[in-house]
Every structure is written in structure tokens, then in C-alpha cells.
Amino acid sequence: MYPNYDIIVVGAGHAGCEAAYAAAKMGAKVLLATMNMQTIAQMSCNPAMGGVAKGQIVREIDALGGMSGIITDKTMIQFRMLNRSKGAAMWSPRAQSDRMRFAEEWRLALERNPNIDFWQEMVPNLLIEDGRAVGIRTSLGIEFRAKAVVLTNGTFLNGLIHIGTKQFGGGRTGEKAATGITEQLVELGMESGRMKTGTPPRVDGRSLNYEAMEEQKGDENPSKFSYSDETISLQKQRSCFITYTNEDVHEVLRSGFDRSPMFNGTIKSIGPRYCPSVEDKINRFADRDRHQIFVEPEGWDTVEVYVNGFSTSLPEDVQYKALKKIVGFENCKMFRPGYAIEYDFFPPTQLKPTLETKLVENLFFAGQINGTTGYEEAACQGLMAGINAYNKAFGKEDFILSRAEAYIGVLIDDLVSKGTEEPYRMFTSRAEYRILLRQDNADIRLTEKGYKIGLAEESRLEKVKQKLKDTAEIIDFLKNKSIAPTDVNDRLREMSSAELTQSQKAAQLLKRPELEMKDLMTMTDSLHELKKYSEDALIQAEILVKYDAYIEKEEKLAEKLGNLDSIKLGEWLNYKEIKQLSNEAKDKLNKIKPQTLGQASRISGVSPADISVLMIYLNR
């Protein structure tokens, strides 16, 4: 009665959408199963995409041929490039999104692909035969069969919502939790755990006094996420606003601590370290008399406002009283209170680097089920799981990105090699090669790979080739063009930059930290030839000139350490038989079964001495 599929994706959040889209675009027949068709690609927490390291991930998804960048561009209401005052490795794009339009655009993108079918129902059971996932069984008992299954359950697995002393089952407020899958997988031998996250109250923007707050506008010349020509930069933007908590706010919040599930022992699971609740902040940082609050509109036309920085699970009456003590919030009206949610996850050391589970063949995990937090982290896992589920179903090679190729590679390697005991969030500091993994060159790093697997269009690849050609021409021009002192000294003086005493090559002048390409181009007419090139190529050339020594150093390091990743370790290896290994290394290596020597070297508890032992053993 019901058709068979190549891939079934369970869950339609950011991970599920990218997984379904990728597999279907590559040619698989996909079923996307979700408990509610009206909440596909719901932005459950803040209405924003990108940020530090997260923006790089969205650019990487786009470069490979995924959709998060395009959807964000089509629905954003503000764009900012963060960290422009720092080095290029730290530049991170971030956008405020229209929450309702974001979900609508994602659903339309999925519906436009004839390879994707939809089914609205809870999935409490997987069909597993001979240690392989072969489909799903819905709560109505309907069975759908497939060659591979991708689980992207978000916070729904046995989800439990907390607001003060009240608690109730749910995957999100107003939506029921998903049950059955955790129990089935644990019975099969998989290890599960519990994590916690939270969200702030939403308020009526009409009730706020914005004049008492600090306005935070978007960039004067906004960029965008996608490298494609399918989207354009914003022509108008909405502002966000900044205000602060104060001692009065803190006093009200403390009055509810006895009813806080965070402090009375009701919540036992670990929450995200880098996105603490407001009660956690005033408890941990008792010496701080205020904390920043970002007031973020939820769309172009809605009056709903997201109170970023005020995540809480305190009783709703305490939340409301505390909000009204914030400057600009004195007359605020609350739409709904904030809450904490506990949910099941599976420690990701149980996964292969393809995101396939080691215990059950053809079963892939992506998103918060792997212990991560954030839309961007979920979306990139969904993309990689969708690609690898397709490859597994059709007998193709695994698709794995290294730590030197992408933040996506760093994230997945961290998860499968080290695991995580708290919700994992990506930071630039997690990457050893952040000068190589910039937001401006994700297309150069990844588009050809996306094209080869059938995900990125040929037009994308041609655009990258043109960018590389133009960049090389610009650099060659700068290295050979001499700048006379009389051309630039007046401007250099104005900028408090040392004057030239003799002619200097333009490339050497550009290396000055206080000078940017646009400054150089306005200083002298001798560089007018550069105006014919795109802004992307000019930025790329500027970065390569300014940071050439650092880039070369990281490339050599990546090549050296990459040699370890080329040495394969078979799953047949019994590390307990290698007597020279430390006991901890034996335990960790046998449990994780790394696929390469490089992955083994990144496992916590495996020392450089243990790696040397393995190298000698393998040579024998």
C-alpha cells in the first residue's frame, strides 16, 4: 500500500530539513516524517542564524549545496558581520530572521523537490532486521521501509518542560514529546543520556520603550550568506536593541530560586555552558551588577519580540515581575514565559565519522540527538548525514570532511572522537586551522566537493573558478604595482600611518594592519584597474596578501598532521592485545574504534606515546 523509499528522515527541524533536501537533490526518494507539518524548520529558540563560528558553518553548508544560507538570505531582516575589528579568521556573518517566513521558505523548498514525500505522525519505533535499519513504524502501526534511516529528533525524545515547579511532557511548548525510540535503541545496546536547554519569554514589542534602549542597526552595506546569485543583499533592515538587567531585576529573580528547577534538584541534566539561563548567570557571576539583554524582533511585521539573554525556567510570575524591572520593559506584556526542557541524546562516540551508528547499520543520527546545540550545528550534521545516507544506500564512498577542510569537519570529528558531556557549541577556538577556515573562502574550500557528489550546481563551480582567477590576477597586480610617496602620503598622514620615503609595491603597503583594500583604492588613481573585479575577489586577495605567512604556516601544519589521517585503522584491531598501550588508551580505542590514526590521536586519554606505539605496531 505504501511505497518504499531510499531514505527516511525522522524529524523536520534544521537537521532533518537539510538531510532530506540533500539526499533528495542527489537523487534519492525520500520520506520526511514529522509530528507536525506546520512546524517544519521551526526556529524554536532565537530568530537568528550565524554568529561566531556558526556563520562559517552556514557558509560551508551553502558552499556544499545545502539550503540554510539561501533560506536565511531570503528571510533575514538584519545582517551584521561580527568581529570586523579583528583578523579575518574571526569575521563571522550573523542574520536576524523572520521566524515565520524562515519556516515557510524551508517548507516550500522541500515541497518543490518531487523526490520528497511527507508523513505527519509520531515515529515510536524503527524497523531493524539483522542489525540493520530498514524503515520505521508509526504510532498508527503503519510501516515505511527504506535503505537507510536518519534520526533528527531534536529535543523531542522523552522531552520534559519545566516552568518553576510545574513540569509536563513536550518537545517544545504546545507540542507533545516523542517516545519509544530511546527505549528501543537502549534495549539494543546503545547508551543514552539526558541534556537540558532553555528559552526566554516572548513579549509584545508594542509595550516596550525603545527610546530607553541602545539601538543596534545592521551593517551599512550588508552582505549575505549564500555564494549563489539566487539571493540578494538586504535593501532595508530592522534594528535590534540592547538593554541590561540591574540589581532590582536580580533581586526579583533570586526571590524565585526556591521554586527554580535549576536549583531545587528537579533538573539533573547538564545545560549549555555558553548559553546559561539568567538565574544561572546571576548565581555564577554574583559580582556582576548587570547583564546584557538583546531585544530581537521576530519578523518584518509581527510585534513579537525575543528577549535574548533572559533564558529562564523560573515560575512565570517571577519572570514577569523581573522583566518589568528592566529598563525599557516597565510596561511590557508577556506573550509566553520562558522554560527549560530536558531531552534524551545518544553520546556521539557511538557514531562513525559519517554519522552512521556503529551498532545499527544504515541508521544515521544528526542534530541534538548527538548532544549538540544550535541550528547551525544541527543543519550541518543533517547535511552530512543526508549525503552519507544516500552514499550508503547507493553503494558510494563515504563523504567525510577533515578538520583542515571545514568547521563541519571539526564539529563531527570532535563529536565522534571526544564525545560531549554538555550541549556542544561550535567556536572558532575549537579549530586548529581557523586562518584556513574563514567565512570568505568556504566556496573555494568546498564547492568542488559539493559538485562532485551531485549537490552543488555546475554554475556554482564556474563562479568559484572565476573568483580564483580574479583573485590571482589582483594579487599579481598588487605585487608588481609600485606606489609613489607623492600619491599616498597625504592620506597616510590623515590615517596616522607612516609615510612612504620611497616607492613601494602595493602588496607591501596593503600588509599594514590599519589599511584595507578600499582605502588603498581610494588613495591613488594608479589602482583604478582593480575596480573591474568583484568585491568577493578583492576581499579574498586582500586577506591572502595580508595573512600570507600565517596561511602558509597553517597549510604546512595541516599537511603534516593530515598524514596521520591518511593512515587507516581497521575495525578488526583489538587494542587490548597491544601491551605497550596505556590501559586508558586500550579502553578508549576499543570503545570508539577510530577509523584513522589521526582520529585516534584526538581521543581524550590517548597520549602521543600511545600514537607512537600504534605507528610501530602498524609498521610491523
XYZ file of C-alpha atoms in Angstrom:
620
model
C 0.000 0.000 0.000
C 2.731 2.447 0.980
C 5.794 2.944 -1.252
C 9.320 2.008 -0.257
C 11.923 4.770 -0.033
C 15.667 5.136 -0.390
C 15.954 7.347 2.704
C 13.579 8.081 5.592
C 14.289 11.186 7.680
C 12.564 11.373 11.076
C 12.151 14.943 12.309
C 11.828 18.155 10.295
C 13.932 20.652 12.214
C 17.100 22.205 10.805
C 18.936 18.863 10.693
C 16.015 16.974 9.182
C 15.362 19.578 6.503
C 18.997 19.625 5.345
C 19.193 15.810 5.414
C 16.018 15.369 3.360
C 16.947 18.138 0.927
C 20.484 16.849 0.328
C 19.511 13.204 -0.191
C 16.617 14.145 -2.478
C 18.695 16.592 -4.548
C 21.320 13.880 -5.040
C 18.581 11.638 -6.446
C 17.181 9.588 -3.554
C 13.477 9.024 -2.994
C 12.958 10.497 0.497
C 10.200 10.340 3.113
C 10.281 13.158 5.689
C 8.317 12.120 8.779
C 7.338 14.800 11.291
C 4.834 15.073 14.120
C 3.538 18.412 12.812
C 3.659 19.632 9.219
C 3.027 23.186 10.449
C 6.313 23.379 12.367
C 8.772 22.285 9.684
C 12.056 24.240 10.165
C 10.687 25.956 13.260
C 13.166 28.342 14.889
C 12.463 27.032 18.377
C 14.785 29.465 20.135
C 16.212 32.758 18.850
C 15.176 34.049 15.399
C 18.736 34.270 14.065
C 21.278 32.328 12.024
C 25.057 32.522 12.147
C 27.357 34.225 14.627
C 30.899 33.427 15.722
C 31.946 30.135 14.032
C 28.264 29.392 13.366
C 28.266 31.852 10.466
C 31.210 29.998 8.964
C 29.191 26.768 9.203
C 26.236 28.296 7.326
C 28.625 29.467 4.581
C 30.055 25.916 4.400
C 26.581 24.383 4.117
C 25.858 26.781 1.272
C 29.163 26.067 -0.487
C 28.415 22.329 -0.455
C 24.966 22.895 -1.944
C 22.759 22.918 1.171
C 19.922 25.361 1.744
C 20.404 27.096 5.131
C 22.266 30.056 3.595
C 19.718 30.628 0.847
C 16.752 30.324 3.232
C 18.421 32.771 5.632
C 19.134 35.295 2.870
C 15.536 35.154 1.651
C 14.060 35.715 5.105
C 16.539 37.837 7.073
C 15.574 41.244 8.443
C 19.071 42.315 9.515
C 22.666 41.357 8.635
C 25.861 42.014 10.590
C 29.430 40.850 10.060
C 30.732 40.270 13.584
C 34.355 40.812 14.661
C 35.343 43.063 11.746
C 37.792 44.815 14.094
C 39.699 41.516 14.475
C 41.591 39.368 11.997
C 39.833 37.811 9.005
C 39.743 34.374 10.671
C 37.326 35.818 13.244
C 34.894 37.531 10.858
C 31.525 35.856 11.322
C 28.266 36.627 9.481
C 25.043 36.767 11.501
C 21.462 37.486 10.482
C 18.196 38.153 12.282
C 15.483 36.141 10.570
C 11.759 36.470 10.101
C 10.724 33.397 12.082
C 7.501 32.660 10.196
C 8.957 33.306 6.732
C 12.040 31.169 7.510
C 9.850 28.130 8.221
C 7.655 28.859 5.181
C 10.616 29.154 2.786
C 12.103 25.873 4.053
C 8.808 24.033 3.605
C 8.362 25.433 0.084
C 11.940 24.450 -0.827
C 11.247 20.882 0.299
C 7.867 20.719 -1.426
C 9.399 21.864 -4.734
C 11.518 18.701 -4.830
C 9.440 15.855 -6.313
C 11.745 13.304 -4.644
C 10.451 14.270 -1.180
C 7.243 12.870 0.327
C 5.879 13.873 3.732
C 4.168 11.985 6.543
C 2.711 13.610 9.678
C 2.778 11.262 12.660
C 4.917 10.239 15.618
C 7.512 7.547 14.934
C 7.910 5.451 18.118
C 9.746 2.515 16.505
C 12.433 1.725 13.981
C 12.311 -1.378 11.821
C 15.567 -3.212 12.477
C 16.409 -6.551 10.878
C 19.706 -8.418 11.303
C 21.334 -5.373 12.866
C 20.291 -3.057 10.032
C 17.736 -0.229 9.939
C 15.199 -0.998 7.211
C 12.430 1.503 7.992
C 10.052 2.949 10.586
C 6.760 2.073 12.265
C 4.412 4.969 13.089
C 2.149 5.255 16.128
C -0.741 4.058 13.934
C 1.252 0.928 13.131
C 1.992 1.941 9.542
C 5.334 0.648 8.270
C 7.508 2.503 5.777
C 10.608 0.733 4.507
C 13.866 2.273 3.260
C 17.548 1.549 2.581
C 18.653 4.000 5.310
C 17.076 5.996 8.149
C 18.215 9.372 9.527
C 17.060 10.351 13.043
C 16.908 14.094 13.752
C 14.642 14.186 16.800
C 15.798 17.472 18.330
C 14.547 17.961 21.885
C 11.543 15.680 21.419
C 12.873 12.320 22.703
C 11.119 11.985 26.073
C 11.105 15.789 26.265
C 10.155 17.281 29.658
C 9.381 21.006 30.002
C 9.990 22.904 33.266
C 8.443 26.235 34.327
C 9.042 26.733 38.047
C 7.602 23.795 39.967
C 5.410 22.838 37.009
C 6.583 20.231 34.548
C 4.956 18.498 31.636
C 5.960 16.334 28.692
C 6.710 18.130 25.457
C 9.264 18.553 22.714
C 8.503 22.264 22.567
C 5.872 24.344 24.289
C 2.485 23.310 22.904
C 3.868 20.150 21.265
C 3.985 16.639 22.683
C 7.165 14.659 23.316
C 8.261 11.670 21.221
C 8.508 8.303 22.957
C 9.664 4.803 22.098
C 12.852 5.259 20.084
C 15.180 5.791 23.053
C 13.879 2.699 24.794
C 14.207 0.582 21.645
C 17.802 1.660 20.973
C 18.869 1.238 24.608
C 17.427 -2.279 24.568
C 19.591 -2.968 21.505
C 22.683 -1.895 23.452
C 23.107 1.821 22.763
C 23.921 4.261 25.574
C 21.648 7.277 26.104
C 21.798 10.329 28.350
C 19.858 13.486 29.214
C 20.612 17.098 28.354
C 18.898 20.369 29.074
C 18.365 23.586 27.171
C 16.108 26.586 27.635
C 14.450 29.559 26.025
C 13.435 33.048 27.208
C 9.981 34.622 27.414
C 8.469 36.315 24.352
C 6.982 39.786 24.801
C 4.789 42.304 22.940
C 7.021 44.807 21.158
C 4.237 47.429 21.300
C 4.610 47.513 25.081
C 8.361 48.302 25.072
C 10.024 51.711 25.360
C 12.736 51.516 22.685
C 13.848 55.101 23.325
C 15.290 53.955 26.655
C 17.411 51.304 24.933
C 20.508 51.334 22.738
C 19.707 50.788 19.063
C 21.707 48.119 17.238
C 21.465 48.603 13.494
C 22.564 46.214 10.768
C 25.654 46.774 8.609
C 25.610 49.876 6.440
C 26.462 47.757 3.390
C 25.055 44.340 4.315
C 26.427 41.155 2.799
C 24.619 37.798 2.691
C 25.257 34.119 3.385
C 24.838 32.374 0.043
C 27.536 32.464 -2.628
C 24.848 31.863 -5.272
C 23.116 34.507 -7.376
C 19.757 33.194 -6.163
C 19.657 35.757 -3.342
C 20.485 39.451 -2.973
C 21.622 41.620 -0.058
C 19.052 43.412 2.091
C 17.851 46.786 0.836
C 16.239 47.687 4.183
C 16.721 46.321 7.692
C 15.068 46.208 11.113
C 17.026 47.255 14.173
C 17.613 45.237 17.303
C 18.040 46.933 20.696
C 20.231 46.449 23.754
C 19.291 46.945 27.398
C 20.539 45.487 30.692
C 19.377 43.733 33.819
C 20.029 45.515 37.140
C 20.072 44.804 40.867
C 16.270 45.169 41.097
C 15.880 42.533 38.371
C 18.340 40.237 40.154
C 16.554 40.640 43.477
C 13.219 39.596 41.945
C 14.855 36.617 40.214
C 16.517 35.473 43.464
C 13.120 35.535 45.176
C 12.107 32.603 42.981
C 15.219 30.479 43.441
C 13.460 28.181 45.916
C 10.997 27.309 43.127
C 13.653 27.058 40.415
C 14.079 23.579 38.894
C 17.693 24.609 38.245
C 18.435 24.943 41.971
C 15.995 22.637 43.783
C 17.292 19.472 42.118
C 14.375 18.892 39.750
C 16.658 19.335 36.710
C 19.617 16.974 36.970
C 20.881 17.117 33.375
C 23.557 19.471 32.050
C 22.686 22.620 30.112
C 24.718 24.615 27.584
C 27.729 26.214 29.283
C 27.872 29.112 26.827
C 24.179 29.972 26.870
C 23.288 29.913 30.580
C 19.905 30.847 31.997
C 19.552 34.295 33.547
C 19.224 32.759 37.034
C 22.408 30.782 36.422
C 24.195 33.984 35.342
C 23.294 35.977 38.444
C 24.171 32.995 40.641
C 27.548 32.212 38.981
C 28.540 35.835 38.428
C 27.278 37.350 41.660
C 29.811 40.187 41.391
C 28.213 41.482 38.175
C 25.548 44.121 38.760
C 24.077 43.833 35.252
C 23.849 41.512 32.258
C 23.219 42.412 28.631
C 19.802 41.819 27.085
C 19.346 41.782 23.300
C 15.856 42.771 22.182
C 15.266 40.970 18.881
C 12.193 41.397 16.632
C 10.797 38.088 15.364
C 9.999 39.296 11.863
C 9.195 42.145 9.492
C 5.591 42.644 10.576
C 4.987 40.766 13.820
C 5.060 42.565 17.186
C 6.500 39.509 18.955
C 9.946 40.097 20.458
C 12.596 37.597 21.582
C 14.355 38.567 24.843
C 17.842 37.214 24.138
C 19.900 36.801 27.330
C 16.891 36.102 29.557
C 16.546 32.322 29.132
C 14.859 31.021 32.281
C 12.831 28.244 33.879
C 11.713 30.278 36.925
C 7.985 30.473 37.757
C 6.096 32.606 35.243
C 5.070 35.183 37.872
C 8.720 35.739 38.830
C 9.690 36.031 35.162
C 7.035 38.682 34.571
C 7.923 40.755 37.657
C 11.638 40.638 36.783
C 11.040 41.642 33.160
C 9.173 44.765 34.247
C 12.245 45.917 36.212
C 14.395 46.017 33.031
C 14.926 49.466 31.521
C 12.503 49.834 28.616
C 10.371 46.889 29.803
C 8.459 48.724 32.563
C 5.085 48.270 30.807
C 5.865 45.066 28.940
C 3.259 42.438 28.163
C 4.408 38.824 28.092
C 3.176 36.502 25.314
C 4.538 33.353 26.934
C 7.044 32.516 29.655
C 10.475 31.035 29.161
C 11.080 27.406 30.045
C 13.744 24.722 30.331
C 13.491 21.391 28.543
C 15.209 18.074 29.257
C 15.537 15.507 26.478
C 17.330 12.286 25.523
C 20.518 12.200 23.484
C 22.975 9.488 22.487
C 26.691 10.057 23.238
C 28.146 10.591 19.742
C 31.201 8.376 20.247
C 28.732 5.648 19.202
C 28.863 7.067 15.662
C 31.199 6.680 12.708
C 32.564 9.882 11.105
C 29.771 9.511 8.511
C 27.252 9.897 11.404
C 26.111 6.286 10.915
C 25.682 4.412 14.193
C 28.223 1.680 14.858
C 25.656 -0.651 16.398
C 22.888 -0.416 13.784
C 23.909 -0.345 10.140
C 22.166 2.184 7.844
C 20.966 4.236 10.833
C 22.243 7.823 10.980
C 21.920 10.474 13.717
C 22.042 14.260 13.255
C 21.441 17.283 15.484
C 20.592 17.440 19.162
C 20.269 13.667 19.351
C 24.107 13.805 19.141
C 24.428 16.244 22.043
C 24.847 19.465 20.069
C 23.066 22.785 20.477
C 22.243 25.400 17.841
C 20.500 25.499 14.480
C 23.754 25.735 12.544
C 25.402 22.745 14.243
C 22.228 20.719 13.609
C 21.896 21.801 9.980
C 25.443 20.835 9.006
C 25.077 17.429 10.656
C 21.808 16.928 8.797
C 23.502 17.795 5.519
C 26.359 15.336 6.151
C 24.016 12.591 7.377
C 21.787 13.050 4.309
C 24.795 12.846 1.976
C 26.204 9.762 3.675
C 22.821 8.039 3.952
C 22.491 8.499 0.183
C 26.033 7.190 -0.391
C 25.366 4.149 1.825
C 22.054 3.404 0.117
C 23.618 3.559 -3.353
C 26.978 1.943 -2.604
C 29.091 5.073 -2.943
C 32.137 6.197 -0.929
C 31.812 7.852 2.478
C 31.848 11.665 2.433
C 33.990 12.968 5.300
C 35.447 16.460 5.752
C 38.731 16.838 7.622
C 39.475 19.345 10.366
C 41.608 21.313 7.892
C 38.796 21.497 5.320
C 35.808 22.794 7.283
C 34.331 23.713 10.642
C 31.869 20.939 9.802
C 34.830 18.557 9.875
C 35.959 19.916 13.233
C 32.482 19.541 14.720
C 31.912 15.960 13.590
C 35.443 14.858 14.493
C 35.043 16.399 17.970
C 31.751 14.557 18.466
C 32.766 11.098 17.281
C 36.317 11.192 18.729
C 35.847 13.039 22.016
C 32.117 12.903 22.664
C 30.446 15.579 24.766
C 29.059 15.728 28.284
C 27.283 19.054 27.759
C 25.438 20.562 24.773
C 28.189 21.081 22.178
C 28.527 24.504 20.579
C 30.994 25.459 17.861
C 33.598 28.173 18.496
C 36.493 29.382 16.360
C 38.811 28.290 19.196
C 37.887 24.638 18.559
C 39.563 24.763 15.136
C 43.349 24.412 14.821
C 43.248 25.902 11.309
C 40.946 28.881 11.680
C 43.008 31.068 9.324
C 42.308 28.461 6.634
C 38.643 28.016 7.612
C 37.412 31.561 7.014
C 33.874 32.604 6.123
C 35.078 34.273 2.914
C 36.643 31.141 1.359
C 34.116 28.391 2.149
C 33.188 28.302 -1.549
C 36.823 27.787 -2.556
C 37.238 25.036 0.033
C 34.035 23.099 -0.553
C 32.087 23.890 -3.729
C 34.057 21.472 -5.915
C 33.418 18.721 -3.360
C 29.704 19.557 -3.362
C 29.638 19.489 -7.167
C 31.375 16.105 -7.366
C 28.786 14.430 -5.140
C 25.886 15.936 -7.114
C 24.785 18.582 -4.633
C 26.259 21.915 -5.819
C 25.328 23.105 -9.319
C 27.901 23.496 -12.091
C 27.187 27.252 -12.171
C 28.462 27.427 -8.584
C 31.705 25.717 -9.575
C 32.207 28.063 -12.534
C 31.725 31.031 -10.219
C 34.427 29.688 -7.866
C 36.842 29.200 -10.777
C 36.265 32.816 -11.851
C 36.835 34.021 -8.284
C 40.136 32.124 -8.109
C 41.237 33.516 -11.479
C 40.329 37.090 -10.494
C 41.998 36.753 -7.093
C 45.249 35.552 -8.678
C 45.175 38.461 -11.139
C 44.608 41.002 -8.346
C 47.462 39.617 -6.229
C 49.807 39.587 -9.222
C 48.865 43.207 -9.992
C 49.436 44.312 -6.369
C 52.824 42.591 -6.204
C 54.031 44.326 -9.349
C 52.420 47.772 -8.998
C 54.654 50.453 -7.433
C 53.075 53.225 -5.378
C 54.879 56.577 -5.264
C 55.081 58.533 -1.976
C 53.503 61.582 -3.621
C 50.409 59.501 -4.469
C 49.557 58.396 -0.942
C 51.443 60.327 1.751
C 48.714 62.905 2.323
C 46.160 60.161 3.005
C 48.589 58.099 5.067
C 49.184 61.149 7.258
C 45.425 61.575 7.773
C 45.188 57.920 8.821
C 48.143 58.231 11.247
C 50.036 55.704 9.133
C 53.764 56.056 8.437
C 54.531 57.997 5.260
C 56.480 56.414 2.407
C 60.050 57.613 1.881
C 60.361 55.768 -1.425
C 58.153 53.895 -3.848
C 56.697 50.642 -2.518
C 54.800 47.750 -4.054
C 51.053 47.966 -3.444
C 51.039 44.475 -1.870
C 53.592 45.540 0.734
C 51.595 48.674 1.575
C 48.415 46.595 1.943
C 50.083 44.496 4.652
C 49.754 47.426 7.071
C 47.067 46.456 9.621
C 45.429 49.910 9.512
C 44.960 49.790 5.715
C 42.218 47.958 3.856
C 41.885 47.373 0.111
C 39.169 50.019 -0.164
C 41.481 52.583 1.468
C 44.256 51.783 -0.963
C 41.941 52.019 -3.975
C 40.760 55.499 -2.968
C 44.287 56.785 -2.240
C 45.610 56.688 -5.782
C 44.282 56.501 -9.340
C 47.070 54.068 -10.216
C 44.912 51.223 -8.845
C 41.823 52.054 -10.924
C 42.201 48.742 -12.807
C 41.052 46.896 -9.678
C 37.564 48.415 -9.909
C 36.571 45.866 -12.569
C 36.776 42.985 -10.075
C 34.028 41.762 -7.752
C 34.046 42.644 -4.067
C 34.418 38.923 -3.213
C 37.612 38.623 -5.277
C 39.036 41.864 -3.843
C 38.377 40.718 -0.254
C 39.889 37.321 -0.998
C 43.015 38.905 -2.476
C 43.359 41.330 0.430
C 43.228 38.530 3.007
C 45.709 36.364 1.094
C 48.152 39.270 0.858
C 47.801 40.364 4.498
C 47.983 36.900 6.045
C 50.135 35.019 3.531
C 52.794 33.979 6.091
C 50.181 32.738 8.601
C 48.226 30.912 5.906
C 51.357 29.168 4.622
C 52.282 28.113 8.162
C 48.840 26.595 8.806
C 48.808 24.840 5.432
C 52.123 23.154 6.237
C 50.868 22.134 9.701
C 47.637 20.790 8.233
C 49.590 18.777 5.666
C 51.868 17.363 8.353
C 49.060 16.354 10.722
C 46.898 15.247 7.808
C 49.359 12.434 7.190
C 48.064 10.767 10.359
C 44.520 10.907 8.960
C 45.671 9.023 5.862
C 46.731 6.021 7.975
C 43.678 3.774 8.257
C 42.879 1.695 11.342
C 40.809 -1.405 10.727
C 37.838 -2.221 12.975
C 39.410 -5.663 13.403
C 42.173 -4.185 15.597
C 41.979 -5.426 19.183
C 43.804 -2.747 21.127
C 43.802 -4.805 24.336
C 46.327 -7.113 22.686
C 48.826 -4.257 22.173
C 50.593 -4.471 25.533
C 52.596 -1.223 25.209
C 49.436 0.929 25.098
C 48.250 2.548 28.330
C 45.188 0.950 29.918
C 43.140 4.110 29.323
C 44.133 4.142 25.647
C 43.169 0.486 25.279
C 39.712 1.159 26.760
C 39.065 4.322 24.727
C 40.354 2.890 21.440
C 38.352 -0.308 21.795
C 35.212 1.672 22.613
C 35.473 4.320 19.881
C 37.202 2.219 17.196
C 38.764 5.203 15.356
C 38.949 4.925 11.590
C 42.324 6.656 11.225
C 45.449 7.259 13.286
C 44.624 10.972 13.203
C 41.233 10.355 14.792
C 42.898 8.142 17.417
C 45.311 10.957 18.287
C 42.369 13.259 19.096
C 40.661 10.889 21.528
C 40.827 12.154 25.100
C 43.096 9.843 27.076
C 45.174 8.678 24.092
C 48.646 10.170 24.524
C 51.344 10.931 21.900
C 53.224 7.941 23.338
C 50.231 5.706 22.555
C 50.191 7.012 18.967
C 53.888 6.169 18.626
C 53.155 2.643 19.848
C 50.379 2.302 17.268
C 52.645 3.521 14.461
C 55.301 0.938 15.378
C 52.641 -1.774 15.671
C 51.178 -0.910 12.244
C 54.653 -0.909 10.630
C 55.196 -4.397 11.932
